[in-house]
């Protein structure tokens, strides 16, 4: 029986998606307890920013290597190990008694998180035909946003009920359970159902040309345009909500933790809408660059509004800004539509990893820089509001870089489209 015709493939899909849902929540859930950590561990804003950045740094640095290893050794092992590492890291986070334990736990979590997307895509491609894969990869993208959504009001309520340590301990145990479940679903059960898998012939030529390919791509203007394009949208949103959004709502607007987490939820609703809507608009207009440039301009204007209104916009405007910025984050999926349009299939995975590295690099930089600014401008006679005002300069700068990147993108032409058909291996 072919894997792609077996009903068991839906068990694989559900198991992988549930694991991704829980693992994605760990990217932003720590932002709910930023104030609590600063109190319990006597941490400065700079340390909190570094604590948030280190997970994204690990994730970012492993994207391209993970793609290479998954192609060479298969995705199942790395996804299983990644889920278990994320679970163990989350458990250690809940039991931490020193800031060094917090850092170690986030390093483990970032290492595990780095395995999920590349390996998930490869697993789905093995179990589903091309038509099903196209539909399901969109569901996978939305699952990541739903994971962020889980880390808002629902997880905030769990923290209120169990305390932050109990909530993270429970989540860590669930993720470890998912890793065990994936072993049975991806390894043990398929061996029983499909005892004679097809033999895959390794393409030695492509492996030998890997470093030449990387060097050529990294010197391509289009690849760097996509890198900076993604840099401008992802970090401003993801880096901010994972560290400073909840403290911002609590300190500047005197909101409760649950109330401030609702701001994040509004942004995530925008992200859930942004991905499919901007893709549909681009398809209807038969162009990606024009609507994507408009998105970048709107995001730059939105972050600039925080500066124009002294870092403290009226609450209705604040809600609208969170929604728009979240919408822009969802629209960042257009980056990979440009990748698919601009590069041959044989190169699209590496270019996607390179572009994704740009997005998460900005998510690494923003929390730490923002925290340093808060420390600098909330001492002496300066107020906390002044610190946030100057902090918002960072996402404005990042957005401007993104606008330069998207403006530098070259729309595909017929010659490039024809080159997307991969050649047969020798």
mmCIF file of C-alpha atoms in Angstrom, residues 90-419:
data_model
loop_
_atom_site.group_PDB
_atom_site.id
_atom_site.type_symbol
_atom_site.label_atom_id
_atom_site.label_comp_id
_atom_site.label_asym_id
_atom_site.label_seq_id
_atom_site.Cartn_x
_atom_site.Cartn_y
_atom_site.Cartn_z
ATOM 1 C CA UNK A 90 10.161 23.762 29.054
ATOM 2 C CA UNK A 91 10.193 21.512 32.138
ATOM 3 C CA UNK A 92 13.606 22.854 33.191
ATOM 4 C CA UNK A 93 12.260 26.380 32.650
ATOM 5 C CA UNK A 94 9.425 25.665 35.102
ATOM 6 C CA UNK A 95 11.842 24.292 37.727
ATOM 7 C CA UNK A 96 14.537 26.976 37.374
ATOM 8 C CA UNK A 97 15.974 28.473 40.532
ATOM 9 C CA UNK A 98 18.683 30.590 38.869
ATOM 10 C CA UNK A 99 18.917 32.689 35.746
ATOM 11 C CA UNK A 100 21.539 30.320 34.287
ATOM 12 C CA UNK A 101 18.937 27.552 34.368
ATOM 13 C CA UNK A 102 16.553 29.839 32.518
ATOM 14 C CA UNK A 103 19.127 30.417 29.795
ATOM 15 C CA UNK A 104 19.957 26.710 29.522
ATOM 16 C CA UNK A 105 16.278 25.826 29.226
ATOM 17 C CA UNK A 106 15.715 28.337 26.420
ATOM 18 C CA UNK A 107 18.754 27.000 24.552
ATOM 19 C CA UNK A 108 17.213 23.502 24.657
ATOM 20 C CA UNK A 109 13.838 24.874 23.626
ATOM 21 C CA UNK A 110 15.329 26.840 20.734
ATOM 22 C CA UNK A 111 17.238 23.775 19.512
ATOM 23 C CA UNK A 112 14.067 21.697 19.548
ATOM 24 C CA UNK A 113 12.007 24.432 17.931
ATOM 25 C CA UNK A 114 14.518 24.709 15.083
ATOM 26 C CA UNK A 115 13.610 21.186 13.960
ATOM 27 C CA UNK A 116 9.874 21.646 13.468
ATOM 28 C CA UNK A 117 9.201 23.553 10.254
ATOM 29 C CA UNK A 118 11.704 22.031 7.806
ATOM 30 C CA UNK A 119 11.079 18.479 8.996
ATOM 31 C CA UNK A 120 7.316 18.955 9.123
ATOM 32 C CA UNK A 121 7.268 20.080 5.501
ATOM 33 C CA UNK A 122 9.328 17.053 4.436
ATOM 34 C CA UNK A 123 7.127 14.643 6.400
ATOM 35 C CA UNK A 124 3.961 16.011 4.800
ATOM 36 C CA UNK A 125 5.548 15.746 1.358
ATOM 37 C CA UNK A 126 6.249 12.062 2.010
ATOM 38 C CA UNK A 127 2.699 11.263 3.134
ATOM 39 C CA UNK A 128 0.559 13.413 0.816
ATOM 40 C CA UNK A 129 0.385 13.944 -2.911
ATOM 41 C CA UNK A 130 1.172 17.337 -4.404
ATOM 42 C CA UNK A 131 -2.450 18.510 -4.538
ATOM 43 C CA UNK A 132 -3.111 17.620 -0.891
ATOM 44 C CA UNK A 133 0.261 19.041 0.152
ATOM 45 C CA UNK A 134 -0.543 22.467 -1.318
ATOM 46 C CA UNK A 135 -3.711 22.703 0.771
ATOM 47 C CA UNK A 136 -2.225 21.253 3.956
ATOM 48 C CA UNK A 137 0.883 23.433 4.028
ATOM 49 C CA UNK A 138 -1.464 26.409 4.413
ATOM 50 C CA UNK A 139 -3.119 24.653 7.346
ATOM 51 C CA UNK A 140 0.350 24.079 8.803
ATOM 52 C CA UNK A 141 1.126 27.785 8.549
ATOM 53 C CA UNK A 142 -2.097 28.679 10.322
ATOM 54 C CA UNK A 143 -1.314 26.104 13.023
ATOM 55 C CA UNK A 144 1.791 28.079 13.926
ATOM 56 C CA UNK A 145 -0.302 31.219 14.400
ATOM 57 C CA UNK A 146 -2.793 29.227 16.448
ATOM 58 C CA UNK A 147 0.136 28.150 18.626
ATOM 59 C CA UNK A 148 0.917 31.809 19.236
ATOM 60 C CA UNK A 149 -2.776 32.328 19.971
ATOM 61 C CA UNK A 150 -2.662 29.506 22.516
ATOM 62 C CA UNK A 151 0.073 31.433 24.311
ATOM 63 C CA UNK A 152 -2.224 34.402 24.968
ATOM 64 C CA UNK A 153 -5.477 34.287 26.933
ATOM 65 C CA UNK A 154 -5.717 30.451 27.221
ATOM 66 C CA UNK A 155 -2.202 30.058 28.603
ATOM 67 C CA UNK A 156 -2.556 33.224 30.692
ATOM 68 C CA UNK A 157 -5.610 31.632 32.313
ATOM 69 C CA UNK A 158 -3.599 28.477 32.979
ATOM 70 C CA UNK A 159 -0.891 30.584 34.650
ATOM 71 C CA UNK A 160 -3.554 32.224 36.798
ATOM 72 C CA UNK A 161 -4.867 28.784 37.805
ATOM 73 C CA UNK A 162 -1.619 26.826 38.317
ATOM 74 C CA UNK A 163 0.983 29.559 38.688
ATOM 75 C CA UNK A 164 3.650 30.119 36.039
ATOM 76 C CA UNK A 165 5.759 27.161 37.155
ATOM 77 C CA UNK A 166 2.842 24.740 37.113
ATOM 78 C CA UNK A 167 1.639 25.972 33.727
ATOM 79 C CA UNK A 168 5.039 25.563 32.049
ATOM 80 C CA UNK A 169 5.592 22.187 33.735
ATOM 81 C CA UNK A 170 2.285 20.909 32.345
ATOM 82 C CA UNK A 171 3.084 22.191 28.860
ATOM 83 C CA UNK A 172 6.558 20.615 28.948
ATOM 84 C CA UNK A 173 5.114 17.220 29.886
ATOM 85 C CA UNK A 174 2.582 17.459 27.047
ATOM 86 C CA UNK A 175 5.298 18.249 24.493
ATOM 87 C CA UNK A 176 7.429 15.315 25.706
ATOM 88 C CA UNK A 177 4.343 13.120 25.307
ATOM 89 C CA UNK A 178 4.010 14.403 21.737
ATOM 90 C CA UNK A 179 7.613 13.396 21.043
ATOM 91 C CA UNK A 180 6.853 9.868 22.260
ATOM 92 C CA UNK A 181 3.656 9.798 20.225
ATOM 93 C CA UNK A 182 5.561 10.836 17.095
ATOM 94 C CA UNK A 183 7.923 7.870 17.534
ATOM 95 C CA UNK A 184 5.012 5.444 17.314
ATOM 96 C CA UNK A 185 3.259 7.372 14.525
ATOM 97 C CA UNK A 186 6.289 8.141 12.328
ATOM 98 C CA UNK A 187 8.594 5.175 12.988
ATOM 99 C CA UNK A 188 7.076 2.128 14.665
ATOM 100 C CA UNK A 189 3.618 1.955 13.078
ATOM 101 C CA UNK A 190 4.783 2.680 9.493
ATOM 102 C CA UNK A 191 7.238 -0.227 9.743
ATOM 103 C CA UNK A 192 4.253 -2.491 10.418
ATOM 104 C CA UNK A 193 2.037 -0.982 7.732
ATOM 105 C CA UNK A 194 4.740 -0.552 5.072
ATOM 106 C CA UNK A 195 7.387 -3.253 5.650
ATOM 107 C CA UNK A 196 9.004 -2.725 2.236
ATOM 108 C CA UNK A 197 9.522 1.020 1.709
ATOM 109 C CA UNK A 198 10.865 2.145 -1.672
ATOM 110 C CA UNK A 199 14.617 2.507 -1.948
ATOM 111 C CA UNK A 200 15.736 6.112 -2.328
ATOM 112 C CA UNK A 201 18.776 6.653 -4.545
ATOM 113 C CA UNK A 202 20.980 9.380 -3.167
ATOM 114 C CA UNK A 203 21.843 12.233 -5.481
ATOM 115 C CA UNK A 204 25.602 12.438 -4.939
ATOM 116 C CA UNK A 205 26.040 15.226 -7.477
ATOM 117 C CA UNK A 206 23.782 17.606 -5.559
ATOM 118 C CA UNK A 207 25.629 16.913 -2.295
ATOM 119 C CA UNK A 208 29.003 17.654 -3.880
ATOM 120 C CA UNK A 209 27.724 20.986 -5.205
ATOM 121 C CA UNK A 210 26.169 22.124 -1.932
ATOM 122 C CA UNK A 211 28.807 24.656 -0.910
ATOM 123 C CA UNK A 212 29.102 26.020 -4.430
ATOM 124 C CA UNK A 213 25.324 26.428 -4.466
ATOM 125 C CA UNK A 214 25.313 28.205 -1.097
ATOM 126 C CA UNK A 215 28.050 30.594 -2.199
ATOM 127 C CA UNK A 216 26.188 31.444 -5.387
ATOM 128 C CA UNK A 217 22.846 32.016 -3.642
ATOM 129 C CA UNK A 218 24.374 34.172 -0.924
ATOM 130 C CA UNK A 219 25.816 36.443 -3.598
ATOM 131 C CA UNK A 220 22.459 36.858 -5.372
ATOM 132 C CA UNK A 221 20.680 40.189 -5.079
ATOM 133 C CA UNK A 222 17.236 38.561 -5.073
ATOM 134 C CA UNK A 223 18.140 36.319 -2.124
ATOM 135 C CA UNK A 224 19.319 39.290 -0.069
ATOM 136 C CA UNK A 225 16.221 41.281 -1.021
ATOM 137 C CA UNK A 226 14.100 38.444 0.370
ATOM 138 C CA UNK A 227 16.322 38.247 3.465
ATOM 139 C CA UNK A 228 15.799 41.931 4.313
ATOM 140 C CA UNK A 229 12.154 41.834 3.216
ATOM 141 C CA UNK A 230 11.455 39.092 5.781
ATOM 142 C CA UNK A 231 13.690 40.847 8.329
ATOM 143 C CA UNK A 232 11.395 43.872 8.266
ATOM 144 C CA UNK A 233 8.125 42.087 9.042
ATOM 145 C CA UNK A 234 8.898 39.173 11.325
ATOM 146 C CA UNK A 235 11.168 40.601 14.014
ATOM 147 C CA UNK A 236 9.180 43.733 14.765
ATOM 148 C CA UNK A 237 6.096 41.667 15.494
ATOM 149 C CA UNK A 238 7.421 38.349 16.787
ATOM 150 C CA UNK A 239 10.295 39.851 18.776
ATOM 151 C CA UNK A 240 8.004 42.387 20.445
ATOM 152 C CA UNK A 241 5.114 40.103 21.418
ATOM 153 C CA UNK A 242 7.465 37.428 22.747
ATOM 154 C CA UNK A 243 9.034 39.790 25.258
ATOM 155 C CA UNK A 244 7.639 43.296 25.708
ATOM 156 C CA UNK A 245 4.008 43.411 24.525
ATOM 157 C CA UNK A 246 2.497 42.175 27.796
ATOM 158 C CA UNK A 247 4.745 44.351 30.027
ATOM 159 C CA UNK A 248 3.943 47.305 27.747
ATOM 160 C CA UNK A 249 0.213 46.845 28.256
ATOM 161 C CA UNK A 250 0.639 46.323 31.998
ATOM 162 C CA UNK A 251 3.051 49.217 32.608
ATOM 163 C CA UNK A 252 1.794 51.876 30.207
ATOM 164 C CA UNK A 253 -1.950 51.091 30.189
ATOM 165 C CA UNK A 254 -2.156 49.532 33.689
ATOM 166 C CA UNK A 255 -3.788 46.392 32.266
ATOM 167 C CA UNK A 256 -3.866 42.984 33.914
ATOM 168 C CA UNK A 257 -1.744 40.180 32.476
ATOM 169 C CA UNK A 258 -4.847 38.620 30.921
ATOM 170 C CA UNK A 259 -5.944 41.971 29.517
ATOM 171 C CA UNK A 260 -2.517 42.674 28.034
ATOM 172 C CA UNK A 261 -2.380 39.176 26.522
ATOM 173 C CA UNK A 262 -5.576 40.012 24.649
ATOM 174 C CA UNK A 263 -3.585 42.602 22.697
ATOM 175 C CA UNK A 264 -1.368 39.770 21.484
ATOM 176 C CA UNK A 265 -4.450 37.759 20.586
ATOM 177 C CA UNK A 266 -5.716 40.654 18.446
ATOM 178 C CA UNK A 267 -2.413 40.699 16.600
ATOM 179 C CA UNK A 268 -2.605 36.953 16.055
ATOM 180 C CA UNK A 269 -6.102 37.272 14.623
ATOM 181 C CA UNK A 270 -4.616 39.766 12.179
ATOM 182 C CA UNK A 271 -1.890 37.236 11.326
ATOM 183 C CA UNK A 272 -4.452 34.490 10.701
ATOM 184 C CA UNK A 273 -6.272 36.781 8.259
ATOM 185 C CA UNK A 274 -3.173 38.306 6.683
ATOM 186 C CA UNK A 275 -1.652 35.147 5.188
ATOM 187 C CA UNK A 276 -4.610 33.878 3.114
ATOM 188 C CA UNK A 277 -5.964 37.326 2.215
ATOM 189 C CA UNK A 278 -2.710 38.777 0.886
ATOM 190 C CA UNK A 279 -2.026 35.552 -1.019
ATOM 191 C CA UNK A 280 -5.485 35.771 -2.613
ATOM 192 C CA UNK A 281 -4.987 39.427 -3.541
ATOM 193 C CA UNK A 282 -1.581 38.682 -5.087
ATOM 194 C CA UNK A 283 -3.104 35.832 -7.063
ATOM 195 C CA UNK A 284 -5.935 38.011 -8.345
ATOM 196 C CA UNK A 285 -3.584 40.841 -9.339
ATOM 197 C CA UNK A 286 -1.042 38.371 -10.754
ATOM 198 C CA UNK A 287 1.742 40.197 -8.968
ATOM 199 C CA UNK A 288 3.381 39.702 -5.594
ATOM 200 C CA UNK A 289 5.607 42.745 -5.345
ATOM 201 C CA UNK A 290 3.003 45.512 -5.558
ATOM 202 C CA UNK A 291 0.700 44.328 -2.748
ATOM 203 C CA UNK A 292 3.719 43.291 -0.695
ATOM 204 C CA UNK A 293 5.241 46.777 -0.986
ATOM 205 C CA UNK A 294 1.928 48.239 0.204
ATOM 206 C CA UNK A 295 1.939 45.892 3.204
ATOM 207 C CA UNK A 296 5.459 47.016 4.146
ATOM 208 C CA UNK A 297 4.516 50.678 3.838
ATOM 209 C CA UNK A 298 1.488 50.179 6.098
ATOM 210 C CA UNK A 299 3.582 48.328 8.694
ATOM 211 C CA UNK A 300 6.208 51.089 8.687
ATOM 212 C CA UNK A 301 3.456 53.676 9.180
ATOM 213 C CA UNK A 302 1.937 51.610 12.008
ATOM 214 C CA UNK A 303 5.164 51.366 14.005
ATOM 215 C CA UNK A 304 5.836 55.056 13.316
ATOM 216 C CA UNK A 305 2.439 55.878 14.845
ATOM 217 C CA UNK A 306 3.759 54.727 18.228
ATOM 218 C CA UNK A 307 6.470 57.367 17.949
ATOM 219 C CA UNK A 308 4.113 60.078 16.694
ATOM 220 C CA UNK A 309 1.822 59.470 19.678
ATOM 221 C CA UNK A 310 4.668 59.422 22.227
ATOM 222 C CA UNK A 311 4.548 55.655 22.720
ATOM 223 C CA UNK A 312 1.083 55.874 24.260
ATOM 224 C CA UNK A 313 -1.637 55.940 21.571
ATOM 225 C CA UNK A 314 -5.317 56.016 22.570
ATOM 226 C CA UNK A 315 -6.517 52.509 23.351
ATOM 227 C CA UNK A 316 -8.777 52.085 20.257
ATOM 228 C CA UNK A 317 -5.844 53.065 18.035
ATOM 229 C CA UNK A 318 -3.598 50.702 19.990
ATOM 230 C CA UNK A 319 -5.945 47.794 19.265
ATOM 231 C CA UNK A 320 -6.017 48.697 15.569
ATOM 232 C CA UNK A 321 -2.218 48.930 15.433
ATOM 233 C CA UNK A 322 -1.779 45.473 16.972
ATOM 234 C CA UNK A 323 -4.210 44.038 14.426
ATOM 235 C CA UNK A 324 -2.461 45.702 11.469
ATOM 236 C CA UNK A 325 1.025 44.688 12.613
ATOM 237 C CA UNK A 326 -0.211 41.119 13.099
ATOM 238 C CA UNK A 327 -1.753 41.241 9.618
ATOM 239 C CA UNK A 328 1.653 42.219 8.231
ATOM 240 C CA UNK A 329 3.276 39.291 10.013
ATOM 241 C CA UNK A 330 0.779 36.940 8.369
ATOM 242 C CA UNK A 331 1.480 38.542 5.007
ATOM 243 C CA UNK A 332 5.157 37.645 5.389
ATOM 244 C CA UNK A 333 4.224 34.283 3.823
ATOM 245 C CA UNK A 334 4.484 36.151 0.504
ATOM 246 C CA UNK A 335 8.256 36.041 0.959
ATOM 247 C CA UNK A 336 8.190 32.319 0.203
ATOM 248 C CA UNK A 337 5.831 32.821 -2.723
ATOM 249 C CA UNK A 338 8.530 35.044 -4.233
ATOM 250 C CA UNK A 339 11.134 32.376 -3.475
ATOM 251 C CA UNK A 340 9.102 29.771 -5.355
ATOM 252 C CA UNK A 341 8.598 32.154 -8.268
ATOM 253 C CA UNK A 342 12.195 33.335 -8.497
ATOM 254 C CA UNK A 343 14.345 30.253 -7.950
ATOM 255 C CA UNK A 344 14.454 26.697 -9.322
ATOM 256 C CA UNK A 345 12.788 24.034 -7.202
ATOM 257 C CA UNK A 346 16.169 22.476 -6.475
ATOM 258 C CA UNK A 347 17.252 25.733 -4.769
ATOM 259 C CA UNK A 348 14.010 26.916 -3.167
ATOM 260 C CA UNK A 349 14.581 25.075 0.125
ATOM 261 C CA UNK A 350 17.958 26.692 0.761
ATOM 262 C CA UNK A 351 16.712 30.132 -0.291
ATOM 263 C CA UNK A 352 13.659 29.731 1.955
ATOM 264 C CA UNK A 353 15.954 28.920 4.865
ATOM 265 C CA UNK A 354 18.086 31.959 4.061
ATOM 266 C CA UNK A 355 15.045 34.248 3.908
ATOM 267 C CA UNK A 356 13.633 32.747 7.108
ATOM 268 C CA UNK A 357 16.987 33.385 8.773
ATOM 269 C CA UNK A 358 16.535 37.090 8.042
ATOM 270 C CA UNK A 359 13.115 37.127 9.679
ATOM 271 C CA UNK A 360 14.228 35.409 12.852
ATOM 272 C CA UNK A 361 17.485 37.343 13.030
ATOM 273 C CA UNK A 362 15.392 40.466 13.565
ATOM 274 C CA UNK A 363 13.406 38.549 16.204
ATOM 275 C CA UNK A 364 16.732 37.804 17.919
ATOM 276 C CA UNK A 365 17.907 41.418 17.853
ATOM 277 C CA UNK A 366 14.757 43.300 18.825
ATOM 278 C CA UNK A 367 14.073 41.980 22.373
ATOM 279 C CA UNK A 368 17.650 42.526 23.520
ATOM 280 C CA UNK A 369 18.011 46.006 21.976
ATOM 281 C CA UNK A 370 14.572 46.997 23.256
ATOM 282 C CA UNK A 371 15.498 45.817 26.762
ATOM 283 C CA UNK A 372 18.740 47.805 26.744
ATOM 284 C CA UNK A 373 16.833 50.927 25.714
ATOM 285 C CA UNK A 374 14.337 50.397 28.544
ATOM 286 C CA UNK A 375 17.191 50.086 31.048
ATOM 287 C CA UNK A 376 18.863 53.220 29.710
ATOM 288 C CA UNK A 377 15.832 55.491 29.562
ATOM 289 C CA UNK A 378 14.000 54.418 32.717
ATOM 290 C CA UNK A 379 16.721 55.448 35.136
ATOM 291 C CA UNK A 380 16.915 58.679 37.033
ATOM 292 C CA UNK A 381 14.173 61.152 36.158
ATOM 293 C CA UNK A 382 13.032 59.302 33.028
ATOM 294 C CA UNK A 383 9.746 57.421 33.189
ATOM 295 C CA UNK A 384 8.954 53.922 31.953
ATOM 296 C CA UNK A 385 6.832 55.459 29.205
ATOM 297 C CA UNK A 386 9.914 57.288 27.917
ATOM 298 C CA UNK A 387 11.725 53.961 27.686
ATOM 299 C CA UNK A 388 9.000 52.406 25.547
ATOM 300 C CA UNK A 389 8.846 55.516 23.350
ATOM 301 C CA UNK A 390 12.531 55.259 22.466
ATOM 302 C CA UNK A 391 12.242 51.468 22.196
ATOM 303 C CA UNK A 392 9.720 51.806 19.368
ATOM 304 C CA UNK A 393 12.461 53.359 17.241
ATOM 305 C CA UNK A 394 13.818 49.822 16.747
ATOM 306 C CA UNK A 395 10.789 48.290 14.947
ATOM 307 C CA UNK A 396 10.522 51.481 12.889
ATOM 308 C CA UNK A 397 14.107 51.012 11.700
ATOM 309 C CA UNK A 398 13.507 47.299 11.071
ATOM 310 C CA UNK A 399 10.392 48.097 9.035
ATOM 311 C CA UNK A 400 12.314 50.619 6.945
ATOM 312 C CA UNK A 401 14.903 47.927 6.191
ATOM 313 C CA UNK A 402 12.079 45.607 5.162
ATOM 314 C CA UNK A 403 10.656 48.221 2.814
ATOM 315 C CA UNK A 404 14.058 48.613 1.154
ATOM 316 C CA UNK A 405 14.241 44.836 0.785
ATOM 317 C CA UNK A 406 10.802 44.383 -0.759
ATOM 318 C CA UNK A 407 11.406 47.329 -3.094
ATOM 319 C CA UNK A 408 14.560 45.583 -4.331
ATOM 320 C CA UNK A 409 12.699 42.396 -5.295
ATOM 321 C CA UNK A 410 12.584 41.684 -9.005
ATOM 322 C CA UNK A 411 9.392 40.161 -10.327
ATOM 323 C CA UNK A 412 9.868 36.847 -12.102
ATOM 324 C CA UNK A 413 9.915 36.785 -15.898
ATOM 325 C CA UNK A 414 9.339 33.955 -18.327
ATOM 326 C CA UNK A 415 12.996 33.001 -18.423
ATOM 327 C CA UNK A 416 13.078 32.475 -14.670
ATOM 328 C CA UNK A 417 9.776 30.604 -14.652
ATOM 329 C CA UNK A 418 11.117 28.056 -17.098
ATOM 330 C CA UNK A 419 14.158 27.541 -14.936
#
